[in-house]
Coordinates of C-alpha atoms and ligand atoms in Angstrom, one line a residue:
P16 CA 55.5 13.9 70.0
R17 CA 57.3 10.5 69.9
V18 CA 55.7 7.2 69.7
D19 CA 57.2 5.4 72.8
S20 CA 59.2 2.7 71.5
V21 CA 59.7 1.5 67.9
L22 CA 58.7 -2.3 68.2
G23 CA 55.2 -3.6 68.7
T24 CA 53.7 -0.1 68.9
S25 CA 50.3 0.8 67.4
A26 CA 52.3 2.5 64.6
T27 CA 53.0 -0.8 63.2
S28 CA 50.2 -3.2 64.3
F29 CA 47.3 -3.6 62.2
P30 CA 44.2 -6.2 62.3
H31 CA 44.4 -9.0 59.8
S32 CA 40.7 -8.7 59.1
H33 CA 38.1 -6.3 57.8
E34 CA 36.7 -5.9 61.6
K35 CA 36.0 -2.2 62.4
I36 CA 38.9 -0.6 64.3
S37 CA 37.3 0.8 67.5
E38 CA 39.9 3.4 68.0
P39 CA 41.9 4.1 64.8
K40 CA 45.3 5.5 65.4
D41 CA 46.9 8.2 63.4
T42 CA 49.7 7.2 61.2
P43 CA 53.1 8.5 62.7
Y44 CA 56.1 9.6 60.6
F45 CA 59.5 8.3 61.2
V46 CA 62.7 10.4 61.6
D47 CA 66.0 9.5 63.4
N48 CA 64.8 5.9 63.8
E49 CA 61.8 7.0 65.9
F50 CA 58.1 7.0 65.1
R51 CA 56.5 10.4 65.7
F52 CA 53.0 11.9 65.7
S53 CA 52.5 14.9 63.6
S54 CA 51.4 18.1 65.3
S55 CA 49.6 19.1 62.0
N56 CA 46.0 19.9 62.2
E57 CA 45.4 18.5 58.6
F58 CA 45.0 15.0 58.0
I59 CA 44.0 12.7 55.2
D60 CA 41.6 9.6 56.2
I61 CA 42.6 6.1 55.1
H62 CA 39.5 3.8 54.8
D63 CA 39.4 0.1 54.3
P64 CA 38.2 -0.2 50.6
A65 CA 36.2 -3.3 51.3
T66 CA 34.0 -1.6 54.1
N67 CA 34.9 2.1 53.9
N68 CA 35.6 1.9 57.8
L69 CA 38.2 4.4 58.9
V70 CA 41.5 2.7 59.4
S71 CA 44.0 5.6 60.2
R72 CA 44.7 9.2 59.3
V73 CA 47.8 10.4 57.4
P74 CA 49.1 13.8 58.6
K75 CA 49.9 16.4 56.0
M76 CA 53.2 17.2 58.0
T77 CA 54.1 20.6 58.8
K78 CA 57.1 22.5 57.1
S79 CA 59.1 22.2 60.4
E80 CA 58.6 18.6 60.6
L81 CA 59.6 18.1 56.9
E82 CA 62.6 20.1 57.5
D83 CA 63.5 17.8 60.4
V84 CA 63.2 14.7 58.3
V85 CA 65.5 16.1 55.4
A86 CA 67.9 17.4 58.2
S87 CA 68.0 14.0 59.8
A88 CA 68.8 12.3 56.5
E89 CA 71.4 15.0 55.6
K90 CA 73.1 14.4 59.0
A91 CA 73.2 10.7 58.5
F92 CA 74.6 10.9 55.0
P93 CA 78.4 11.4 56.0
V94 CA 78.2 8.6 58.6
W95 CA 76.4 6.1 56.5
S96 CA 78.4 6.7 53.2
S97 CA 81.6 6.3 55.0
M98 CA 80.7 3.1 56.6
S99 CA 82.5 0.1 54.8
T100 CA 80.5 -1.5 52.1
I101 CA 80.8 -4.8 53.8
A102 CA 79.1 -3.2 57.0
R103 CA 76.3 -1.7 54.9
Q104 CA 75.8 -5.1 53.2
Q105 CA 75.5 -6.8 56.7
V106 CA 72.5 -4.3 57.5
M107 CA 70.9 -5.2 54.2
F108 CA 71.1 -9.0 55.1
R109 CA 69.5 -8.5 58.2
Y110 CA 66.8 -6.3 56.5
V111 CA 66.1 -8.9 53.9
G112 CA 65.8 -11.5 56.8
L113 CA 63.4 -9.3 58.7
I114 CA 61.1 -8.5 55.7
R115 CA 60.8 -12.1 55.0
E116 CA 60.0 -12.9 58.8
H117 CA 57.2 -10.0 58.7
W118 CA 55.9 -10.9 55.2
D119 CA 52.5 -11.7 56.6
R120 CA 52.1 -8.5 58.6
L121 CA 53.3 -6.5 55.7
A122 CA 50.6 -8.3 53.3
A123 CA 47.9 -7.7 55.9
V124 CA 48.4 -4.0 56.2
I125 CA 48.3 -3.9 52.2
T126 CA 44.9 -5.7 52.2
L127 CA 43.5 -3.4 54.8
E128 CA 44.5 -0.2 53.3
Q129 CA 44.7 -1.0 49.6
G130 CA 42.2 -3.8 49.1
K131 CA 44.1 -6.4 47.3
T132 CA 43.7 -10.0 48.3
V133 CA 46.1 -11.3 51.0
S134 CA 47.9 -13.8 48.4
D135 CA 48.4 -10.9 46.0
A136 CA 49.6 -8.6 48.7
K137 CA 52.2 -11.4 49.6
G138 CA 53.2 -11.0 45.9
D139 CA 53.6 -7.3 46.3
V140 CA 56.0 -7.7 49.3
L141 CA 58.0 -10.5 47.6
R142 CA 58.7 -8.5 44.4
G143 CA 60.1 -5.7 46.5
L144 CA 61.9 -8.2 48.8
Q145 CA 63.6 -9.6 45.7
V146 CA 65.1 -6.2 44.9
A147 CA 66.4 -5.9 48.5
E148 CA 68.1 -9.4 48.0
A149 CA 69.6 -8.5 44.9
A150 CA 70.9 -5.3 46.4
C151 CA 72.9 -7.4 48.8
A152 CA 75.1 -7.7 45.9
G153 CA 75.5 -3.9 45.5
P154 CA 79.1 -3.8 46.4
E155 CA 79.7 -5.9 43.3
Y156 CA 77.8 -3.2 41.1
M157 CA 79.6 -0.3 42.8
K158 CA 83.0 -1.5 41.5
G159 CA 84.6 1.0 39.1
E160 CA 87.0 0.4 36.1
V161 CA 90.5 1.0 35.5
L162 CA 92.8 1.1 32.5
E163 CA 96.3 1.9 32.0
V164 CA 95.7 4.5 29.4
A165 CA 99.3 5.5 28.6
K166 CA 102.7 5.0 29.9
D167 CA 102.7 5.7 33.7
M168 CA 99.2 6.9 33.6
E169 CA 95.8 5.3 34.4
T170 CA 92.3 6.2 34.5
R171 CA 90.0 4.9 37.3
T172 CA 86.2 5.3 37.8
Y173 CA 84.5 5.4 41.2
R174 CA 80.8 5.3 41.9
E175 CA 80.0 7.7 44.7
P176 CA 76.5 8.2 46.4
L177 CA 74.6 11.4 45.7
G178 CA 73.6 12.2 49.1
V179 CA 69.8 12.5 50.3
V180 CA 67.5 11.1 47.8
A181 CA 63.6 11.0 48.0
V182 CA 61.1 8.4 46.9
V183 CA 57.4 9.5 46.1
C184 CA 55.1 6.3 45.9
P185 CA 51.8 5.2 44.5
F186 CA 49.1 3.5 46.1
N187 CA 49.0 0.3 44.2
F188 CA 52.2 -1.4 45.5
P189 CA 52.6 -0.3 49.1
A190 CA 55.6 -2.4 49.8
M191 CA 57.1 -3.2 46.3
I192 CA 57.6 0.4 45.1
P193 CA 59.4 1.5 48.4
L194 CA 61.5 -1.6 48.1
W195 CA 62.2 -0.9 44.6
C196 CA 64.4 2.2 45.7
I197 CA 65.3 1.8 49.4
P198 CA 67.7 -1.0 49.2
I199 CA 69.6 0.2 46.0
A200 CA 69.7 3.7 47.5
T201 CA 71.0 2.6 50.8
I202 CA 73.5 0.0 49.7
T203 CA 75.1 2.6 47.5
G204 CA 75.5 4.9 50.4
N205 CA 72.7 7.4 50.1
T206 CA 70.1 8.4 52.7
V207 CA 66.5 8.3 52.0
V208 CA 63.3 10.4 52.5
L209 CA 60.3 8.2 51.6
K210 CA 56.8 9.6 50.9
P211 CA 54.5 6.8 50.8
S212 CA 51.2 7.1 49.1
E213 CA 48.7 9.0 51.4
R214 CA 46.1 6.3 50.7
A215 CA 48.3 3.3 51.8
P216 CA 51.2 4.1 54.2
G217 CA 51.1 1.1 56.5
A218 CA 53.5 -1.3 54.8
A219 CA 56.1 1.6 54.7
M220 CA 55.7 2.0 58.4
I221 CA 56.4 -1.6 59.0
L222 CA 59.5 -1.5 56.6
M223 CA 60.7 1.4 58.9
E224 CA 60.3 -0.6 62.0
L225 CA 62.3 -3.5 60.4
A226 CA 64.9 -1.0 59.0
E227 CA 65.7 0.1 62.6
K228 CA 65.7 -3.4 63.8
A229 CA 68.1 -4.4 61.0
G230 CA 70.6 -1.7 62.3
F231 CA 70.4 1.1 59.7
P232 CA 71.8 4.1 61.7
K233 CA 69.3 6.8 62.6
G234 CA 68.6 9.2 59.7
V235 CA 69.4 6.6 57.0
I236 CA 65.7 6.0 56.0
N237 CA 63.0 8.4 57.1
V238 CA 59.3 8.8 56.2
A239 CA 57.5 12.1 55.4
H240 CA 53.8 12.0 54.9
G241 CA 51.4 14.2 53.2
A242 CA 50.1 15.0 49.5
H243 CA 51.1 17.6 47.0
D244 CA 52.6 20.1 49.5
T245 CA 55.0 17.5 50.7
V246 CA 55.9 16.7 47.3
N247 CA 56.6 20.4 46.4
F248 CA 58.6 20.5 49.5
I249 CA 60.8 17.9 48.1
L250 CA 61.1 19.3 44.7
D251 CA 62.2 22.6 46.3
S252 CA 64.7 21.2 48.8
P253 CA 68.3 21.9 47.8
T254 CA 69.4 19.1 50.1
I255 CA 67.6 16.4 48.0
K256 CA 69.8 15.4 45.1
A257 CA 67.4 12.9 43.4
I258 CA 63.8 11.9 43.2
S259 CA 62.5 8.4 42.4
F260 CA 58.9 8.7 41.4
V261 CA 56.2 6.2 40.7
G262 CA 52.6 7.2 39.7
S263 CA 50.2 8.9 37.3
N264 CA 51.3 10.9 34.2
K265 CA 49.7 14.0 35.8
A266 CA 51.8 14.0 38.9
G267 CA 54.9 12.3 37.3
E268 CA 55.4 14.6 34.3
Y269 CA 55.2 17.6 36.6
I270 CA 57.5 16.1 39.1
F271 CA 60.0 15.2 36.4
A272 CA 59.8 18.8 34.9
K273 CA 60.1 20.7 38.2
G274 CA 62.7 18.4 39.6
S275 CA 64.8 18.5 36.6
A276 CA 64.6 22.2 36.4
N277 CA 65.7 22.4 40.0
G278 CA 68.9 20.3 39.1
K279 CA 67.9 17.0 40.6
R280 CA 68.0 13.5 39.0
V281 CA 64.6 12.2 38.3
Q282 CA 63.4 8.7 37.3
A283 CA 59.6 8.6 37.0
N284 CA 57.5 5.5 36.0
L285 CA 54.1 6.6 35.0
G286 CA 50.8 5.3 33.4
A287 CA 50.0 2.5 31.1
K288 CA 47.7 0.8 28.5
N289 CA 49.2 -2.6 28.2
H290 CA 48.0 -4.8 25.2
A291 CA 47.7 -8.6 24.9
V292 CA 47.8 -9.8 21.1
V293 CA 46.1 -13.2 20.7
L294 CA 47.1 -15.1 17.6
P295 CA 45.0 -18.1 16.2
D296 CA 47.9 -20.4 16.8
S297 CA 48.0 -19.8 20.5
D298 CA 47.0 -22.3 23.1
K299 CA 43.5 -21.2 23.8
D300 CA 43.2 -22.5 27.4
S301 CA 46.4 -21.0 28.8
T302 CA 46.0 -17.8 26.8
L303 CA 42.5 -16.9 28.1
D304 CA 43.5 -18.0 31.8
A305 CA 46.7 -15.7 31.5
I306 CA 44.6 -12.7 30.2
I307 CA 42.0 -13.1 33.0
A308 CA 44.6 -13.2 35.5
A309 CA 46.4 -10.1 34.3
A310 CA 43.5 -8.1 33.5
F311 CA 41.6 -8.6 36.8
G312 CA 44.2 -9.5 39.2
A313 CA 44.6 -6.6 42.0
A314 CA 41.2 -5.4 40.4
G315 CA 43.2 -4.2 37.4
Q316 CA 45.2 -1.7 39.6
R317 CA 48.7 -2.8 38.4
C318 CA 50.7 -0.7 36.0
M319 CA 51.5 -3.7 34.0
A320 CA 47.7 -5.1 34.0
L321 CA 46.8 -6.3 30.7
S322 CA 43.9 -3.9 30.3
A323 CA 43.5 -4.3 26.4
V324 CA 43.3 -7.3 24.3
V325 CA 43.6 -7.4 20.4
F326 CA 42.1 -10.5 19.0
V327 CA 43.5 -11.4 15.6
G328 CA 41.3 -13.1 13.1
E329 CA 39.2 -16.0 14.2
T330 CA 40.2 -15.7 17.7
Q331 CA 37.3 -13.1 18.0
S332 CA 35.2 -16.0 18.5
W333 CA 36.9 -16.9 22.0
L334 CA 35.0 -14.0 23.4
P335 CA 32.1 -15.9 24.9
E336 CA 34.6 -18.3 26.6
L337 CA 36.7 -15.5 28.1
V338 CA 33.4 -14.2 29.7
E339 CA 32.4 -17.5 30.8
R340 CA 35.8 -18.2 32.6
T341 CA 35.6 -14.7 34.0
N342 CA 32.2 -15.4 35.6
A343 CA 34.0 -18.0 37.9
L344 CA 36.0 -15.2 39.6
S345 CA 35.1 -14.4 43.2
V346 CA 34.9 -10.6 44.1
N347 CA 35.2 -10.2 47.8
G348 CA 37.0 -8.7 50.8
G349 CA 40.8 -9.3 50.3
F350 CA 40.9 -11.1 53.7
E351 CA 38.4 -13.7 52.5
S352 CA 40.3 -16.8 51.5
E353 CA 38.4 -17.5 48.3
A354 CA 38.6 -14.0 46.9
D355 CA 40.2 -13.6 43.5
L356 CA 40.0 -9.9 43.6
G357 CA 39.2 -7.2 46.1
P358 CA 37.6 -3.7 45.7
V359 CA 39.2 -0.6 44.2
V360 CA 40.9 1.7 46.3
T361 CA 38.5 4.5 46.8
P362 CA 34.9 5.6 46.1
E363 CA 36.3 8.2 43.7
S364 CA 38.2 5.7 41.8
K365 CA 35.0 3.3 41.6
T366 CA 32.9 6.5 40.1
R367 CA 35.8 7.2 37.7
I368 CA 35.8 3.6 36.5
E369 CA 32.2 3.2 36.3
S370 CA 31.9 6.4 34.3
L371 CA 34.4 5.0 31.6
I372 CA 32.3 1.8 31.4
S373 CA 29.3 4.0 30.8
S374 CA 31.3 6.1 28.3
A375 CA 32.1 2.8 26.3
E376 CA 28.3 2.0 26.2
T377 CA 27.4 5.5 24.9
E378 CA 30.2 5.5 22.3
G379 CA 28.8 2.1 20.7
A380 CA 31.1 -0.6 22.2
K381 CA 29.4 -3.9 23.7
L382 CA 29.3 -4.7 27.3
L383 CA 29.8 -8.3 27.5
R384 CA 30.1 -8.4 31.2
D385 CA 29.1 -5.4 33.3
G386 CA 30.7 -5.2 36.7
R387 CA 28.7 -2.1 38.0
G388 CA 26.4 -2.4 40.8
F389 CA 28.1 -5.6 42.2
K390 CA 28.3 -5.9 46.0
P391 CA 29.4 -9.0 48.0
P392 CA 26.8 -9.7 50.8
K393 CA 29.3 -9.5 53.6
Y394 CA 30.8 -6.0 52.6
P395 CA 28.0 -4.0 51.0
N396 CA 29.8 -0.5 51.5
G397 CA 33.0 -1.2 49.7
N398 CA 34.2 0.1 46.4
W399 CA 33.2 -2.6 44.3
V400 CA 33.5 -3.0 40.6
A401 CA 33.2 -6.5 39.3
P402 CA 35.2 -7.8 36.3
T403 CA 34.0 -6.0 33.2
I404 CA 34.6 -6.9 29.6
I405 CA 33.8 -4.6 26.7
S406 CA 34.1 -5.7 23.1
E407 CA 34.0 -3.8 19.7
V408 CA 36.2 -1.2 21.1
V409 CA 38.0 1.3 18.7
P410 CA 40.9 3.5 19.5
S411 CA 38.8 6.7 19.4
M412 CA 36.8 5.5 22.5
Q413 CA 37.3 7.1 25.9
C414 CA 37.7 3.7 27.5
Y415 CA 40.6 3.1 25.1
K416 CA 42.3 6.3 25.4
E417 CA 42.4 6.6 29.2
E418 CA 44.2 4.4 31.6
I419 CA 41.1 2.8 33.5
F420 CA 43.1 1.3 36.4
G421 CA 40.2 -1.0 37.3
P422 CA 39.1 -4.5 36.5
V423 CA 38.1 -3.5 33.1
L424 CA 39.2 -5.3 29.8
V425 CA 38.7 -3.5 26.5
C426 CA 38.8 -5.9 23.5
L427 CA 39.7 -4.8 19.9
Q428 CA 39.7 -7.0 16.6
V429 CA 42.2 -7.0 13.8
Q430 CA 42.9 -9.3 10.9
S431 CA 46.6 -9.7 11.1
L432 CA 49.7 -9.6 13.5
D433 CA 51.0 -6.5 11.6
E434 CA 47.7 -4.7 12.0
A435 CA 47.8 -5.4 16.0
I436 CA 51.4 -4.2 16.0
E437 CA 50.5 -0.9 14.3
L438 CA 47.7 -0.3 16.6
I439 CA 49.6 -0.9 19.7
N440 CA 52.7 1.4 18.4
E441 CA 49.8 4.2 17.8
N442 CA 49.1 4.1 21.6
P443 CA 51.1 6.8 23.4
Y444 CA 51.9 4.5 26.5
G445 CA 54.4 1.8 26.2
N446 CA 54.9 0.0 29.4
G447 CA 54.3 -3.7 28.7
T448 CA 52.7 -6.0 26.1
A449 CA 52.3 -9.7 25.6
V450 CA 51.8 -11.9 22.6
F451 CA 50.2 -15.3 22.7
T452 CA 51.5 -17.6 19.9
S453 CA 53.1 -21.0 19.3
S454 CA 54.9 -19.5 16.3
G455 CA 58.5 -18.4 16.8
V456 CA 58.5 -16.4 13.7
S457 CA 55.5 -14.4 14.9
A458 CA 56.9 -14.0 18.4
E459 CA 60.1 -12.7 16.8
R460 CA 58.2 -10.4 14.4
F461 CA 56.2 -8.8 17.3
R462 CA 59.5 -8.5 19.5
K463 CA 61.2 -6.8 16.9
N464 CA 58.5 -4.3 15.7
I465 CA 56.6 -3.5 18.8
Q466 CA 57.2 0.0 20.7
A467 CA 56.8 -1.2 24.4
G468 CA 59.4 -1.5 27.1
Q469 CA 58.6 -4.9 28.4
V470 CA 57.5 -7.6 26.2
G471 CA 56.0 -11.1 27.0
V472 CA 56.0 -14.0 24.7
N473 CA 53.1 -16.1 26.3
V474 CA 53.9 -14.4 29.6
P475 CA 51.1 -11.9 30.4
I476 CA 52.9 -9.6 32.8
P477 CA 56.7 -9.6 31.7
V478 CA 57.9 -7.5 34.8
P479 CA 61.7 -8.2 34.8
L480 CA 63.3 -9.8 38.0
P481 CA 65.7 -7.5 39.8
M482 CA 68.9 -8.7 37.9
F483 CA 67.3 -6.8 35.1
S484 CA 65.6 -3.3 35.1
F485 CA 62.0 -2.1 34.8
T486 CA 62.0 -0.7 31.3
G487 CA 59.0 1.2 30.3
N488 CA 58.7 3.1 27.2
K489 CA 57.0 6.2 25.5
R490 CA 54.6 8.0 27.8
S491 CA 54.9 5.4 30.5
V492 CA 58.2 6.9 31.5
A493 CA 59.2 10.5 31.9
G494 CA 62.3 11.8 30.2
G495 CA 62.4 9.0 27.6
G496 CA 63.1 6.4 30.1
A497 CA 66.9 6.9 30.5
N498 CA 66.8 6.3 34.3
T499 CA 65.2 2.9 35.0
F500 CA 64.4 1.4 38.2
Y501 CA 66.5 -1.3 39.9
G502 CA 69.2 -3.6 38.7
R503 CA 72.4 -2.2 37.6
P504 CA 70.7 1.0 36.0
G505 CA 69.3 1.6 39.4
V506 CA 72.9 1.5 41.0
N507 CA 73.8 4.1 38.0
F508 CA 70.9 6.3 39.0
Y509 CA 71.8 6.5 42.7
T510 CA 75.4 7.1 42.1
Q511 CA 77.6 9.7 40.6
L512 CA 80.6 8.5 38.5
K513 CA 83.9 10.0 39.3
T514 CA 86.7 9.4 36.8
V515 CA 90.3 9.9 38.1
T516 CA 93.4 10.0 35.7
S517 CA 96.6 9.7 37.4
K518 CA 100.2 9.9 36.4
W519 CA 102.9 8.2 38.6
A520 CA 106.3 8.7 36.8
G521 CA 109.4 7.9 39.0
R522 CA 111.8 11.0 39.6
D523 CA 114.2 9.5 37.1
A524 CA 111.6 9.4 34.3
Q525 CA 112.4 11.5 31.2
P526 CA 110.6 14.9 31.9
A527 CA 108.0 15.6 29.2
K528 CA 108.6 18.6 26.9
T529 CA 106.3 21.4 28.2
T530 CA 103.7 22.4 25.6
L531 CA 100.5 24.6 26.0
S532 CA 98.6 22.7 23.2
M533 CA 96.4 19.6 23.9
P534 CA 98.5 16.6 23.6
T535 CA 98.2 14.8 20.2
Ligands
LIG645 P1 49.3 9.4 41.8 O1 50.2 10.1 40.7 O2 48.0 9.9 42.2 O3 50.2 9.5 43.2 C1 51.5 9.0 43.3 C2 52.2 9.9 44.3 O4 52.4 11.4 43.8 C3 51.5 10.0 45.5 O5 52.5 9.7 46.5 C4 50.8 11.5 45.5 O6 50.8 11.9 46.9 C5 51.7 12.2 44.8 N1 51.0 13.3 43.9 C6 49.8 13.0 43.2 N2 49.5 14.1 42.7 C7 50.5 15.1 42.7 C8 50.7 16.4 42.3 N3 49.7 17.1 41.6 N4 51.8 17.1 42.7 C9 52.6 16.4 43.7 N5 52.5 15.0 44.1 C10 51.5 14.4 43.7 O7 49.2 7.9 41.5 P2 48.3 6.7 42.2 O8 47.1 6.9 41.9 O9 48.9 6.6 43.6 O10 48.9 5.3 41.4 C11 48.5 5.0 40.2 C12 49.2 5.2 39.0 O11 50.5 4.8 39.1 C13 48.7 4.6 37.7 O12 48.9 5.6 36.7 C14 49.7 3.7 37.5 O13 49.9 3.0 36.2 C15 51.0 4.1 38.1 N6 52.0 3.2 38.3 C16 53.2 3.0 37.4 C17 54.0 2.2 37.7 C18 55.3 1.9 36.6 O14 56.1 1.3 37.1 N7 55.1 2.4 35.4 C19 54.0 1.2 38.8 C20 52.8 1.4 39.9 C21 52.0 2.4 39.4

C-alpha cells in the first residue's frame, strides 16, 4: 500500500524529543518516488537508545517488493543517464539546498533512532551534505581525455555510468554514509537502491522525501529495507552492477567476496582501531582535549574514533589529568542541550562493550574510569555506558584486539616514537591515526613510516574533506582499498571507462599497406 503523499507524511515526521511516541508508525520503503508500506509480516523494532521506547518498525521486505525496487531503478536508468549533465547538475543543486534547509529535521531523527547528540547529528548531516555539494562539480570529473596518438588518429576516453548501484549502510552515520554515495552515483548517471541500517533508517527516509522534491525522476533513488536477506538479494541481483558497503568486517568481508564473485564492483569500508600517539613535546592541554573529544564523541561509535592512545615516555604521567578532564563530560539523552555524549545504540551493544571492559579487568589492565552502571536520572532505561579509561593495556588483551565501538579508551605505554610506530603497524586495522607533537621531524617520521590510511598531525580525526577521498588501509577496507569512497576515486568507482581510438583520413590520403602483423 502507498503512503498518501510524499511531503509532510508520517513517513518523514519525527518528534524532536525523547517523549514516548503514542502510536509509532512503520517505516515505509521508497520506490518510484513514493513511500509504500511493506506487506511483509516480519519487522525489526527500532527503539530510542536513550529510553528504549519503540520509535518505529522496519520491514524485512518481501522478495516481490525487492524486485519492484530494483525494477524501478532499472527502468529509470536509461532516462536518467541520457539526461544532460547540466540537467542532472540542476537537480543536485536543488537537493543540496533542500538538505541544508531540512538539516535540523535530519539531525533530530538521527538523535532519536541512533542516540548521538543533536549537535553531533548535525555534523553527521553536514559531512554528507559536503559530499553532495562537491558532487555538483561531477561533470568536471566526468570529462575524459583525448590525445592525437598518430597521424589522423586519436584516442578519447569517456566515463559512462554503470547502471543500477546499491548502497548498504551502517547505523552510526545515518545521513553521512548514504550521502557519501547517492550524490556521486547519481550525478554520474547511475540509479540507486539504498539499504539503510535497519537500526536507524529515518534520515534516509527524509533524504528520499527531499530527493523527490529536488526533482530526481522516479526510480533514480529507491530504498529497500531489511537485514541479511535484503543484502543477499542485492548480492544475487544481476541487475545491480556495484555495491558500496560501509560497516563491520564480518558483514563487509562477506559482501566483498560474494559481490566480487558475482561480477560486481564492490567498495567496502570496514572496522577500525585508531591510535593516537602522544609525544612529550606536544601541547598537553590541546592534546588531552583532542583525545577526549575523539575517543568519547558519538559515544565512541565512529569508525574514526580514537579508541587507543599510546603514551610515549613521560607522557604516561598525564593520565590522571586525562581522567579528570573526562569527568567533566555530561552523558545524557541526545536532545538534552548539555549532553556531550548519548547512549550506545542497542542493549546488545551495551552488553558487548561492558563485557570487553570486564575482560580488561580480568586480563590485568587497570580501570582508571569505569563507565559501567551509569544512568542519567531522567532516562534510566537507556543503553548507557559512561566514558571508560583503561590503562596498562598490552596488545594481547581482548579490549585491544577487538573494535569496542563504545566510549572506551585503552591506553598503552612505550618509550619511543619508533616503538609506537611498530606497535600501531602490528595492529591489523589501518583506518586512521594521529600523532601529537610540536616537532616537524617527528611528525614527518610518523607520517612516512605509519601504516594507516588517514593520518592526523595534531588533528585527532583526520577525515578528508570531499575533494579528497576516504582512504582506509589494511583490514579497515576490503580488497586492499582500491575503491575508495567519494572524491575523484568515487567518480571512478561509479563509472566505466570507455576508450575510443578513431582514424579519420581523407579519401585522398595515402592508403596504408595491408599487413596481418601488429603495427610496429
Ligand atoms: P554491520 O556490519 O552490522 O551492518 C552494516 C550493514 O550490513 C547493515 O545494513 C546490515 O543490515 C548489513 N549486514 C550486517 N550483517 C550482515 C550479514 N551477515 N550479511 C549481510 N548483510 C549484513 O555494521 P554496523 O554495526 O551497522 O556499523 C558499525 C561498523 O561499521 C563498525 O565496525 C564501524 O567501524 C564500521 N564503519 C566503518 C566506516 C568506515 O568508513 N571505515 C564508517 C562507518 C562505520
